[in-house]
Short mmCIF file of C-alpha atoms and ligand atoms in Angstrom, two decimals:
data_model
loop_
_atom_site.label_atom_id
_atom_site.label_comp_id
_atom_site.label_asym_id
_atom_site.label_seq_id
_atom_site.Cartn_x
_atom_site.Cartn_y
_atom_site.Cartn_z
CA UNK A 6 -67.09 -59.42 15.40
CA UNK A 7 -69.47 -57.78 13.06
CA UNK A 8 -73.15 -57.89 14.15
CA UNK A 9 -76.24 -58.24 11.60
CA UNK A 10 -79.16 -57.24 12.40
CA UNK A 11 -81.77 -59.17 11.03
CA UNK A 12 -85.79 -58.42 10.60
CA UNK A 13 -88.15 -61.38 10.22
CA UNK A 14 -85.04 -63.54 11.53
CA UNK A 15 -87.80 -65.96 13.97
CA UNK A 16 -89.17 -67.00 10.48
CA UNK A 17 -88.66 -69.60 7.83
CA UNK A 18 -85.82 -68.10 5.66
CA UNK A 19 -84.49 -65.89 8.03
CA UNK A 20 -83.86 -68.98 10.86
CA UNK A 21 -81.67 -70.22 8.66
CA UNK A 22 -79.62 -67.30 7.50
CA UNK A 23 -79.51 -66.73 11.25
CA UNK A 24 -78.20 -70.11 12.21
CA UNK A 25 -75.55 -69.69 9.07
CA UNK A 26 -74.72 -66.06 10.75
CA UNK A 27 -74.06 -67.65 13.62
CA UNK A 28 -71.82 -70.34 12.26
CA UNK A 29 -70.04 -67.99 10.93
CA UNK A 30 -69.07 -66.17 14.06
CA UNK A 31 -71.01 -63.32 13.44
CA UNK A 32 -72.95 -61.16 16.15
CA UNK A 33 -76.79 -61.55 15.17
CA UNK A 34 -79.61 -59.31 16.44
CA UNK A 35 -83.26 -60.45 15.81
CA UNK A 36 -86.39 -58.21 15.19
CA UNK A 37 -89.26 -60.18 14.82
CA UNK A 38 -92.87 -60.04 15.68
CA UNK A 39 -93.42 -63.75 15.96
CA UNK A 40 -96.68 -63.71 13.54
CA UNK A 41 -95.20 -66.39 11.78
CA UNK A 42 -92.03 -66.70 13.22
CA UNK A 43 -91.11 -68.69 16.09
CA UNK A 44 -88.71 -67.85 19.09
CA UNK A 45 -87.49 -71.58 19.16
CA UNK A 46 -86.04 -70.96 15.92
CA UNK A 47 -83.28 -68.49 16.76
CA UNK A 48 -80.64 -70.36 16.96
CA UNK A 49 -78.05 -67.68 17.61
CA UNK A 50 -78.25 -63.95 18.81
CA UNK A 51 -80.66 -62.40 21.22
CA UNK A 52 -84.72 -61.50 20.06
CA UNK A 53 -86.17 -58.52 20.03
CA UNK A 54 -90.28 -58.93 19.60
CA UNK A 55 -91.47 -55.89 18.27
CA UNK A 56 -93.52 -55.02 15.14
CA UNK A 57 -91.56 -53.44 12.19
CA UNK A 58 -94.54 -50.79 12.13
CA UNK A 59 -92.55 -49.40 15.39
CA UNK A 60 -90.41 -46.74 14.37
CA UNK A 61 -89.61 -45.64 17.91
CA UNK A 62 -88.87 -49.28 19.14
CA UNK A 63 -86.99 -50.25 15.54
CA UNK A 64 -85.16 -46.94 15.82
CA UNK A 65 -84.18 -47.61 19.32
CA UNK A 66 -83.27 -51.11 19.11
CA UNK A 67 -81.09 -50.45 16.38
CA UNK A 68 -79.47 -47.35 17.60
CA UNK A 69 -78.64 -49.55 20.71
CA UNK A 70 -77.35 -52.59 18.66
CA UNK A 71 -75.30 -50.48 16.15
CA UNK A 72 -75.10 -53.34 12.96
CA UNK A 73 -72.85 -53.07 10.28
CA UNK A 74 -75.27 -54.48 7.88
CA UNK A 75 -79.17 -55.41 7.93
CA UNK A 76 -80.91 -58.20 6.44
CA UNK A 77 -84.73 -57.44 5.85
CA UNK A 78 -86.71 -60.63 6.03
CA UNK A 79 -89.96 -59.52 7.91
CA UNK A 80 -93.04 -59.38 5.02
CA UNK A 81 -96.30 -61.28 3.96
CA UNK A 82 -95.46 -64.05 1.22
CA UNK A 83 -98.76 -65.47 0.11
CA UNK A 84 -99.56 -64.72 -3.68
CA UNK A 85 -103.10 -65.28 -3.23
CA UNK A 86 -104.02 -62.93 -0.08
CA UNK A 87 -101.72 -60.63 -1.80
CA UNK A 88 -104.29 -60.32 -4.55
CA UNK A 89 -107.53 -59.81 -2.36
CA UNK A 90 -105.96 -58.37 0.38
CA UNK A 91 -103.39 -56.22 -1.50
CA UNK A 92 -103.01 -53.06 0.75
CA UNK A 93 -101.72 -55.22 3.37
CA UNK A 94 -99.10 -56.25 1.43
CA UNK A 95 -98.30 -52.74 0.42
CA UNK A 96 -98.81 -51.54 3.86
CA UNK A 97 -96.10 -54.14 5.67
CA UNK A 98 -93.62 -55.39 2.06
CA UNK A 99 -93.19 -51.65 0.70
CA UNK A 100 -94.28 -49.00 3.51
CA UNK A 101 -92.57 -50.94 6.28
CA UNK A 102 -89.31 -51.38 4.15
CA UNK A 103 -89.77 -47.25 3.49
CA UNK A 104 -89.74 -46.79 6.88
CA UNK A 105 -87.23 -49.22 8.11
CA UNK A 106 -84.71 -47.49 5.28
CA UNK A 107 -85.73 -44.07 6.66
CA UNK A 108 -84.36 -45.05 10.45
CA UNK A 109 -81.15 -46.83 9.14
CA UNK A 110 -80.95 -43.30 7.20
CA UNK A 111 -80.65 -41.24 10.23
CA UNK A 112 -78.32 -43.68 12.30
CA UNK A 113 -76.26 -43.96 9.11
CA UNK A 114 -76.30 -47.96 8.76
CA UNK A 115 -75.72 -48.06 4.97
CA UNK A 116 -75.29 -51.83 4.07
CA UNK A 117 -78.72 -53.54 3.72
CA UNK A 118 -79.67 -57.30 2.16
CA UNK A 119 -83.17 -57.72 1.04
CA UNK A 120 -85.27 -60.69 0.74
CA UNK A 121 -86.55 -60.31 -2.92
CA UNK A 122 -88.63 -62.92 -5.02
CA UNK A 123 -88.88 -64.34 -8.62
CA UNK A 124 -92.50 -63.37 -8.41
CA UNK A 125 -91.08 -59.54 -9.52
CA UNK A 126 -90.86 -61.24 -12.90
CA UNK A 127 -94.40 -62.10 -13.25
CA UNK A 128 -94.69 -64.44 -16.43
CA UNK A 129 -90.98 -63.98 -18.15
CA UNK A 130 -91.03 -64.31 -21.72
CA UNK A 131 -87.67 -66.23 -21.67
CA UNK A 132 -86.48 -68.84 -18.77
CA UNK A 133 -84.42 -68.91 -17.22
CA UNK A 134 -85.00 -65.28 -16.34
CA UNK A 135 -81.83 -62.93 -15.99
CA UNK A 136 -81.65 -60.37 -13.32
CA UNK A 137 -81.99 -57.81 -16.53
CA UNK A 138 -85.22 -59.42 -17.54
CA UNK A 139 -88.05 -56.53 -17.61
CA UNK A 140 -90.14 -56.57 -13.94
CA UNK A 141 -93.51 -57.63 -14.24
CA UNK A 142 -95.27 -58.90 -11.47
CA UNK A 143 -98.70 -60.25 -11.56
CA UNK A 144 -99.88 -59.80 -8.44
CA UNK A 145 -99.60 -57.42 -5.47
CA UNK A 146 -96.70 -59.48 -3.58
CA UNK A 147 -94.79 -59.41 -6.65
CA UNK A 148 -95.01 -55.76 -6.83
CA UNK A 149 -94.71 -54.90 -3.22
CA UNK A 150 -91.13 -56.10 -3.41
CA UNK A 151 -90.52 -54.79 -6.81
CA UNK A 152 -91.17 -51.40 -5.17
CA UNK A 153 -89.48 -51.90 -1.91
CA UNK A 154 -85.85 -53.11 -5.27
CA UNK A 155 -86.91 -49.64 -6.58
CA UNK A 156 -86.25 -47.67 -3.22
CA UNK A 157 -83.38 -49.61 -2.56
CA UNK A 158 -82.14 -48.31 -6.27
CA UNK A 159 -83.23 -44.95 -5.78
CA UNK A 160 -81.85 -44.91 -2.42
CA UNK A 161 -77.95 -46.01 -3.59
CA UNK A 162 -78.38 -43.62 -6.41
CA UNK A 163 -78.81 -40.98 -4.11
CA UNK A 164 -75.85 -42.16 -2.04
CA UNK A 165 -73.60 -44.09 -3.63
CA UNK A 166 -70.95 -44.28 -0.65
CA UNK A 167 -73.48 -44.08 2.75
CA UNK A 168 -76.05 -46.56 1.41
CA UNK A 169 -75.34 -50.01 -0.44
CA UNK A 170 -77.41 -52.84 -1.09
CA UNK A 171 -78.16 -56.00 -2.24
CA UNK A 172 -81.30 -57.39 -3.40
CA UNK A 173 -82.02 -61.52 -3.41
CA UNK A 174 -84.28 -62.60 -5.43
CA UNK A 175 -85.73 -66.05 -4.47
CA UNK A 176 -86.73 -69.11 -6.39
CA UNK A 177 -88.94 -71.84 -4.94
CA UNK A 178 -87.18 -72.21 -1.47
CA UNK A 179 -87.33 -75.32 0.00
CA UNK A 180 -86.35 -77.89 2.20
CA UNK A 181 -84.48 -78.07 6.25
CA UNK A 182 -82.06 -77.86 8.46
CA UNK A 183 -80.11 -81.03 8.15
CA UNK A 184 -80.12 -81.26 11.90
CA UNK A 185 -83.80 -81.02 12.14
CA UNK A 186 -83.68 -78.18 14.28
CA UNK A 187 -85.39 -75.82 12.43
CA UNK A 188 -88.10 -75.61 8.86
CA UNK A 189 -91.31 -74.39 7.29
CA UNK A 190 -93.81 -73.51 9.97
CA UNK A 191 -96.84 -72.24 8.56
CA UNK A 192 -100.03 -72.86 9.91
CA UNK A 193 -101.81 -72.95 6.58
CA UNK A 194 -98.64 -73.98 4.28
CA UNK A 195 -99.44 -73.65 0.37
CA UNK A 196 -96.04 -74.25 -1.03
CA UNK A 197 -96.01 -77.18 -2.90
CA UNK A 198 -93.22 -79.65 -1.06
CA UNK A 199 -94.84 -78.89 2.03
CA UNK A 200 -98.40 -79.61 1.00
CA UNK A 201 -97.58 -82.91 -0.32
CA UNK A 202 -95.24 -84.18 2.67
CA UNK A 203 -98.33 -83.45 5.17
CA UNK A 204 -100.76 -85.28 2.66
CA UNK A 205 -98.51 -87.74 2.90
CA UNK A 206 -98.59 -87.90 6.96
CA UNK A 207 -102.25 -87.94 6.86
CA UNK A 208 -102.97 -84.37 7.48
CA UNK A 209 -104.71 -83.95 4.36
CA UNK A 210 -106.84 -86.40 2.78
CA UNK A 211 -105.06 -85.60 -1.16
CA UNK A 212 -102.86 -83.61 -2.71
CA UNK A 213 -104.35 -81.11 -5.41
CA UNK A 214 -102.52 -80.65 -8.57
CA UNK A 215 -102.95 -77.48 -10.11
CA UNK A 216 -103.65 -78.00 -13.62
CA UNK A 217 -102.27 -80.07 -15.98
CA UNK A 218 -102.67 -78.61 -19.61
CA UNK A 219 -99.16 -76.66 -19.38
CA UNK A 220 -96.81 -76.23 -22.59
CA UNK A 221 -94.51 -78.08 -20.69
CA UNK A 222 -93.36 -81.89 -21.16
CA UNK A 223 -95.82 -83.46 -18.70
CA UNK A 224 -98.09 -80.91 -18.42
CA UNK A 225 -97.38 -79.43 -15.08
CA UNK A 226 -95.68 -76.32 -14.15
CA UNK A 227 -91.80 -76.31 -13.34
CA UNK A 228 -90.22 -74.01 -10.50
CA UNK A 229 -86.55 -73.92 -9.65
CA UNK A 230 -86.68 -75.37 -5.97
CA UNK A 231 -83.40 -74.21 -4.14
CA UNK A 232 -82.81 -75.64 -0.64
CA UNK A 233 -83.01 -73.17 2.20
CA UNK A 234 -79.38 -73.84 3.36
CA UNK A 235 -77.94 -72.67 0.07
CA UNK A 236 -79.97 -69.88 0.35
CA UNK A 237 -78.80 -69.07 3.27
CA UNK A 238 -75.25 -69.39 2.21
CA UNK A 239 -76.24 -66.73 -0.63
CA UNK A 240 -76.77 -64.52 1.84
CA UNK A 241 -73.51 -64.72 3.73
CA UNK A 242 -71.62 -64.20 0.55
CA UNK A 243 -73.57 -60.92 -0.38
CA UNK A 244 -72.89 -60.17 3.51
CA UNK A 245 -69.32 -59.97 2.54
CA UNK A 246 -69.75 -58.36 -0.64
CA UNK A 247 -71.22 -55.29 1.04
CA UNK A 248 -68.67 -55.45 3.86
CA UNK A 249 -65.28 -55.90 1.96
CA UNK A 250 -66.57 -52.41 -0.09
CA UNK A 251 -68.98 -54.02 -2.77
CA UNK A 252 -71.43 -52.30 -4.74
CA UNK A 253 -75.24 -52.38 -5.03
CA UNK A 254 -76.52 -55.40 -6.72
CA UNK A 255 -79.03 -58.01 -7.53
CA UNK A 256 -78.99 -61.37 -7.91
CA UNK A 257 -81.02 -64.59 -8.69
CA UNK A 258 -81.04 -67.17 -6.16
CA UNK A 259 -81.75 -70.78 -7.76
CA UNK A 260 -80.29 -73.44 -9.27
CA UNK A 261 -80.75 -72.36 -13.14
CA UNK A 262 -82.94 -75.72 -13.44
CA UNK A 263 -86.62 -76.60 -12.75
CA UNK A 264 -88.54 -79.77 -12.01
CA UNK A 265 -92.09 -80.12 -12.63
CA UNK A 266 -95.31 -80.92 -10.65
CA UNK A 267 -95.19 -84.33 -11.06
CA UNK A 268 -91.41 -84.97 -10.47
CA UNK A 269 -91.92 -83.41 -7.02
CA UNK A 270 -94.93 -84.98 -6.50
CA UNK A 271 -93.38 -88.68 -7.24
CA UNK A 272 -89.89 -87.52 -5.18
CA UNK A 273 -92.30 -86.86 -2.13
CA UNK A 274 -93.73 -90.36 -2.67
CA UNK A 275 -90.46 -91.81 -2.68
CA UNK A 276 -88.78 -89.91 0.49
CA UNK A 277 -92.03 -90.69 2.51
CA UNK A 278 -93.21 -94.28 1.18
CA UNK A 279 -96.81 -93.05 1.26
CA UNK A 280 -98.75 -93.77 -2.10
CA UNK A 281 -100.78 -90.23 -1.30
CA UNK A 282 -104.08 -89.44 -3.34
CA UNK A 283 -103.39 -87.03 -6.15
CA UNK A 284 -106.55 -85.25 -7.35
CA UNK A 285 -105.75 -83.31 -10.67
CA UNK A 286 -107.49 -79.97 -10.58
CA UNK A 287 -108.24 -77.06 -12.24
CA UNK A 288 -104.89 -74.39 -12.87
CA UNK A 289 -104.28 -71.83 -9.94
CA UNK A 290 -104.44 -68.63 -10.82
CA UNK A 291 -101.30 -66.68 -11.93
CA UNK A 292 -99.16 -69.28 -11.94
CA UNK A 293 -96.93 -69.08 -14.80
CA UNK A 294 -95.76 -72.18 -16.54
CA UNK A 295 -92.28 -72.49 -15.77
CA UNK A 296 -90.06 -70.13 -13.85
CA UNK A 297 -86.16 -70.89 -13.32
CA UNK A 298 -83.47 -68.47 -12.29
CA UNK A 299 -80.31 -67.50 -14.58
CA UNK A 300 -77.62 -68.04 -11.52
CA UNK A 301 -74.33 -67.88 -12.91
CA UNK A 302 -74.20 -64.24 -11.84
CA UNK A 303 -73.90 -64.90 -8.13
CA UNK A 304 -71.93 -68.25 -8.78
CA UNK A 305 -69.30 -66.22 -10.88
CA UNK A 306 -69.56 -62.72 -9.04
CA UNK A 307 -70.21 -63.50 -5.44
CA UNK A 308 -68.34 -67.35 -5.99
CA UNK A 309 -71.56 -68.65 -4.12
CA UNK A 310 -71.31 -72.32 -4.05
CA UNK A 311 -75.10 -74.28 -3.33
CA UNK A 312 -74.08 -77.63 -1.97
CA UNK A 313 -77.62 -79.30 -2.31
CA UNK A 314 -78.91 -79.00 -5.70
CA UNK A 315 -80.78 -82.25 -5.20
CA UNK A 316 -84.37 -82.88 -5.34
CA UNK A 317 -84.35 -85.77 -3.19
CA UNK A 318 -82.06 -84.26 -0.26
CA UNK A 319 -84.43 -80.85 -0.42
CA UNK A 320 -87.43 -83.56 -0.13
CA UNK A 321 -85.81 -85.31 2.71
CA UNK A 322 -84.86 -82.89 4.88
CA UNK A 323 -88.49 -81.35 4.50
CA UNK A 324 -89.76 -84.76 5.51
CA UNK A 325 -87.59 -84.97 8.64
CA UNK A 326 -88.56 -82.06 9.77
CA UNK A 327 -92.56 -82.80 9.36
CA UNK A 328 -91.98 -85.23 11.82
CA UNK A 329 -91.40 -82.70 14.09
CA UNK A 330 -92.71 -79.27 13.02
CA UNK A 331 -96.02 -79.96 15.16
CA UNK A 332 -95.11 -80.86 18.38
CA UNK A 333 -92.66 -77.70 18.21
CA UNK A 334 -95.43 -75.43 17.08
CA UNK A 335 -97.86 -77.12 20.38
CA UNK A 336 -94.10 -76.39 22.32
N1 UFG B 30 -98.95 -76.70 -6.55
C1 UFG B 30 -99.87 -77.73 -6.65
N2 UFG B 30 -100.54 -78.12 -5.53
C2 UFG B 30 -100.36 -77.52 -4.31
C3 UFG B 30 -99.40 -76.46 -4.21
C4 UFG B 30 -98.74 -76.07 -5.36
O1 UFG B 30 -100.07 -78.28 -7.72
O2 UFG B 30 -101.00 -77.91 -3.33
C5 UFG B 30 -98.21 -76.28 -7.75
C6 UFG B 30 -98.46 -74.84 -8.11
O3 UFG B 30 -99.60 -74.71 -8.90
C7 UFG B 30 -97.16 -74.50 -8.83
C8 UFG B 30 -96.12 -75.34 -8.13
O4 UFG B 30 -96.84 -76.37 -7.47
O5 UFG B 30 -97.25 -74.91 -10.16
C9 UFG B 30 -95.31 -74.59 -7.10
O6 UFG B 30 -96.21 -73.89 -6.25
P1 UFG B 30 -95.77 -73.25 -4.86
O7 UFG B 30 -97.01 -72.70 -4.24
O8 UFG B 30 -94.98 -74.24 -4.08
O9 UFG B 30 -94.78 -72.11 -5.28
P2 UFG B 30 -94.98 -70.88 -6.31
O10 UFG B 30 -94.12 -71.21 -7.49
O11 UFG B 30 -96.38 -70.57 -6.55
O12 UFG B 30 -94.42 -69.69 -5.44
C10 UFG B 30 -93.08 -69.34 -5.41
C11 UFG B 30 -92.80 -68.63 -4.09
C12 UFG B 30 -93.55 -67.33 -4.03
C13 UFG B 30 -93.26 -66.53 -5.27
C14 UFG B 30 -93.53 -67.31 -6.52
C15 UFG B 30 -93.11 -66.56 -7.75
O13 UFG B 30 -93.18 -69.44 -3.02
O14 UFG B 30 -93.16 -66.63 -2.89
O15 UFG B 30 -92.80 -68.52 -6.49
O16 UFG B 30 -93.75 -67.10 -8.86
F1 UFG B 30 -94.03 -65.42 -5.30
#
């Protein structure tokens, strides 16, 4: 049985690649600090609670646990605190991921998955963006994970046999466990699925819409929302990539196709029934207009095969779990 050790694995994304790992009979390891994450939402494998700023306690939990591969979850995600609070995003997204490479260096574990982002891309000139597209990030998360992909590079350069790698870089992720198990847990949520569904149970009184004077067809911005399961699944395949011998890579992880604002907004009408207040507002900063991936690479190289390309399924399983998310966050 191989075993994966996984960073950030208590945590939105990382649940569910940890409840896939799982399914798929693999031995999972967690390392989480629980900041966001949650320990009801390991579903498989034992917890560790430790900060990844612990070299001695990463170094000797990993030492102990001997993986075959790592999957690096464990970093801040919000764009805007990113950009007034930038040196904590460099501190834990790039010198965390230094040091975390620098341990699996000395105990020689050399296969590593990393949680990247479409935000690396900043504003692409043409969408949908290819991997090759030039990296331009517009804000301080962007570039704290385009630096951690440039160690990563530099790092598999330097040892093309002991050290391989592959970098994921994420679309709008969004939706639930179909069993309603686990989800999005934020205290504070932002993304835009999420936003709306509470509005919609009450727990704001509107939705904003952030602007709606885009070159697009109705105005509003389109994003490539891929469904945490097939995310999930992406990961697995690159997990066997890098085991059966595979090189160092990057992919795109969406669906190659976008929906706008207002087609989410009227999806998350019709999966909850509620009529919600919409209050058009001004743009948010650094939000580019439209952003999809290019995915055929990991459909035709990896033969990763999403299963929910579906706006109203993503929407749904998002809304189940609302029902739920708060009395397992008072848990
Ligand atoms: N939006 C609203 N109202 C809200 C929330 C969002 O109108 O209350 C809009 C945004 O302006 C944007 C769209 O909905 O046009 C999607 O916004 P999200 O916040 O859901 O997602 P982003 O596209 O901003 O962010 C995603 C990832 C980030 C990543 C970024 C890269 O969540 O991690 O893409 O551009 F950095």
């Amino acid at each position: 049985m191989k075993k994966i050790f996984v960073t950030g694995g208590a945590g939105y994304i990382g649940s569910h690649v940890v409840k896939a790992l799982g399914e798929a009979g693999y031995q999972v390891l967690v390392y989480d600090n629980l900041s966001t994450g949650n320990r009801w939402a390991v579903l498989h494998g034992d917890l560790v609670v430790g900060e990844l700023s612990d070299r001695q306690l990463l170094s000797n939990t990993l030492r102990d646990f001997q993986p075959d591969a790592v999957m690096h979850f464990a970093a801040f995600i919000e764009v805007a605190e990113s950009v007034s609070n930038p040196l904590k995003y460099y501190r834990n997204n790039t010198l965390n991921a230094l040091q975390l490479l620098e341990v699996l260096q000395e105990l020689n574990i050399g296969r590593f998955i990393f949680s990247s982002t479409a935000a690396v891309y900043g504003t692409p000139e043409e969408i949908p963006v290819a991997e090759t597209a030039p990296l331009e990030p517009i804000n301080p998360y962007g570039a704290s994970k385009m630096m951690s992909e440039r160690l990563l590079a530099d790092l598999t350069l330097a040892l093309p046999e002991d050290f391989r790698y592959v970098a994921l870089r994420y679309f709008n992720v969004a939706g639930a466990d179909s069993g309603g198990r686990i989800g999005q847990a934020y205290k504070n949520p932002t993304h835009l699925i999420t936003r709306a569904l509470k509005t919609a149970r009450g727990q704001y009184p509107a939705l904003q819409l952030f602007g709606t004077d885009y070159p697009t067809e109705d105005g509003t911005c389109i994003r490539d929302y891929i469904h945490v399961d097939d995310l999930a699944e992406a990961h697995l395949v690159a997990l066997r990539h890098l085991l059966n011998g595979g090189q160092s890579d990057i992919f795109n992880c969406g669906y190659g196709h976008g929906y706008s604002v207002r087609e989410v907004i009227e999806v998350a009408k019709k999966v909850s029934g509620v009529d919600f207040t919409v209050i058009e507002a001004d743009r948010r900063e650094g939000d580019p207009a439209a952003l999809t991936a290019k995915s055929d690479k990991i459909v035709s190289e990896l033969d990763w095969k999403p299963r929910h390309d579906d706006l109203e399924y993503i929407v749904r399983t998002a809304w189940e779990w609302e029902q739920k998310v708060d009395a397992k966050l008072s848990d």
